[in-house]
Amino acid sequence: MASVSAFTTTAISSDGLTDESGIVKPRTVSFCRESNEVIISLNNQPPDATVRRDNTFLGELELRLAATYVLDAVSGRSVQFYTTDKAIRFYTLYHHPILKWMLSFFVVLNLALVLFERPAVPNLELPYWATMVIEVSCIGFFLFRFIHGWSFTLNFWRDEKNIIVLVTIILICIDMLSFLVQAVFGVAVNAVRWSRAFRPLFIVNFAEGRQIRRAFRNIRRTLPNIINVLVLFFITIAIFAVMATKIFEDRNLYYRDGTAYFNRYFEVYFDLFVLVTTSNSPDVIMPAYDHSKWFALFFVIYVIVCLFVFMSIILAVIFNNYKKNLQNEVTVSMATKKLKLGLAFEILKVKKEEKFVVTQKRWSALMRLVAPKRSQTQIALLWQVLDTDGDHMIGKEDFFHVVDLLTVQVTEFHDRQTLMDKYCPALYDSAVSKILKDAVMHRYFRYGFDLLIVLNTLLISFGFDTLEILFLTLFTLEILLKLYSFGWHLFASRFWNMFDVLVIGGAIVGMIIDACFEHLASLSTLLDVLLVLRVLRLTKTLMNYERFHVILSTMVSIIPSIITYGGVIFVFYYMYAVIGMELFSGLIRFHGYDDVADPSKLFCGNAKLEGSEFYRLRYCSNNFNDFPSALVVLFELAVVNQWHIISEGHVLVTTKAARLFFVSFHIVCVIIILNIFTAFVLEAFIIEYSFSRSHYETAIEKKIFEMGLGFKQLPSTKEDKQELVDNMEENEQETPGKALKELLTGGYRGGSEESIPDLSGELGVKFHVSKSGRHNMELILQRMFSSVQDSENLSAVIYKEKAEESDDAAVVEVSEGLAAQVLDQMDLPESAV
């Protein structure tokens, strides 16, 4: 065996990992020239946490594993992965922003192919081989993403979403091969690309679609209870249809188009179903009502039972069951986050003062991987928030607040001089300049221009544009005065300021071009758009008043949260649009209605529509000839009004079996999905609205305020910057900074606000707690079910970690009843634990 002196030892470090804390020990590789022997030392810490101390070295692999667990908790990821160095690197690479953006690009590209495939949008159709090449590229990336996930995931093949992705890829490939074979033999024109309806499945089943996947999972679990009510609902309609047939079939009644009234059972059933949607009311009632006023009682009773009672019950059942399932999801999601944080804590903890804690050195090393873009000052501030008792270490309960803490967006910014202040300080700080700045910052300055916006909107509404140049001059002056007073950086930090620059600047440019090139017809449309945008500035004025601000800001706040449910609706719309294009494309075309010389173009290009209500109402553009047109038709069906006319038009050009397409769409997308969407929006709006009215603060924000870092607890040394906050209609909380030394050393532990020095002017740095971080799907859901956060379900989750021969295995003990939910909703099978 070679002697020790024969070895040459080299230290290697992880990519980009630098150790400023002094407790992270890099791996070493020793080479022996005599025996060609290589020894790799991971330099991991002792597996027994009881012997770890504050100065115990932490291995790079362990630190990266702990950081990965924390990032999983922050991002809401629940994938179980191997804990080898290679697997962790693959897992980290899998979640790299570039690869995630590439996945989004290829998913969108794959979905967009429907615009270029037959039946394509006019003038956009591509040869079939071109769309095939693009689709193969998309499938290739999806397969790469699939294999990449396989490389690090435990029990990969027992996860149903991975199976769905693989099966979808296989089915699409089979469909493409089938289409190519038909193209070779010249029958591709009539070939059906049935796999196109499966494309939205990639949105749902890749890891990045976990929010949409959660929504689908909850819909699936809500369906059994909904189906029970729907079955009873359709049975009730069947009973009323029998009664209606027996009452009216022998009375020789007719609709206004001459069709026999209520003489065939299935036609009666369909008409009564449409009546529940109110689309054919009162048309369907009038023949009977004209015959006898007493027949109105039948329809009144039917509408009360099936519309007012059953539809309300369906909404109540959907709301109740969906909310219950969603609450379980949120409970398990929070338990999963605690699991991840518990695993990270087990790696980082040391024994100090007879208890297991994470020291500030280990915290700083962790944050350099978890939040590399945050400054050292911010990381120190976050530590101050967690270290509630000021002993320079945090226990497990405090460590569990890391996710909440990182969710709060604390923005650090430095006091910046304006250009005038920098290059012309004498002028900028003169008495006249100060009066001007004070005037711009005064609330009456805002009120005055709010009044001008209202007046300008009224004049635009009545078509009085003589004073347009005057208004544009005044609004331009407003922008210039704000730029002079506040500087570009602070001015540009407000959305409405940039909106004003875009609208007013665009209007000025448009007027100049219009004056120089009056013959450009396309310019008129652009000017009209800019005029409409100027009217939208009225929203800015409404936002300045509390009674409107709360409502409007709440509406804006829940928009990101409802995007997920918009994604769910889009999945169904895409599928139904593709199916509709395969069934109905080319059967109905728009050729105009007046002066159509070609007989083949009459009646929407289909003689079967002659004399139909569909043609009489001029619905020829409501067709499935391309994807955008199909989406418009589906939207009209969702609005419900006259949906039966659209349905009957397509039935006339095909068969009555086509009704199944339209009825199923109404049941799935209107009765079920839109009701779930409505239930969520109602709950989210109520929660967000109530928090807005009570100035809701998260627990972490409260701790920040208790430390003296809250809004207006101390005056800023930059008075003009404080006035800016008031002037720019922001109720967000701007916090004075602390001395860098105190933040880094934990020197401050005062218990009162007065003991906190305001050194923001000295350091030129402030911290701003942004509200925008609150308005995401996960936080909205946690607010909805905040009562379960401290429930026994969460407290029942216990975390352990035991070392085995090669890998660290997480052992999760959960209370009976929660175990199955955790395993089912964590995207892993039961055997993974």
mmCIF file of C-alpha atoms in Angstrom, residues 35 42 236 353 439 509 576 632 731 790:
data_model
loop_
_atom_site.group_PDB
_atom_site.id
_atom_site.type_symbol
_atom_site.label_atom_id
_atom_site.label_comp_id
_atom_site.label_asym_id
_atom_site.label_seq_id
_atom_site.Cartn_x
_atom_site.Cartn_y
_atom_site.Cartn_z
ATOM 1 C CA SER A 35 -0.425 2.991 -7.119
ATOM 2 C CA LEU A 42 -16.817 14.210 1.053
ATOM 3 C CA THR A 236 -86.426 15.109 -12.594
ATOM 4 C CA GLU A 353 -27.022 24.580 25.187
ATOM 5 C CA ALA A 439 -46.591 71.555 -4.538
ATOM 6 C CA VAL A 509 -46.559 60.769 -31.311
ATOM 7 C CA TYR A 576 -63.577 20.736 -27.249
ATOM 8 C CA VAL A 632 -65.440 32.060 -29.946
ATOM 9 C CA ASN A 731 -50.339 52.289 1.082
ATOM 10 C CA ASP A 790 -52.478 24.916 13.698
#
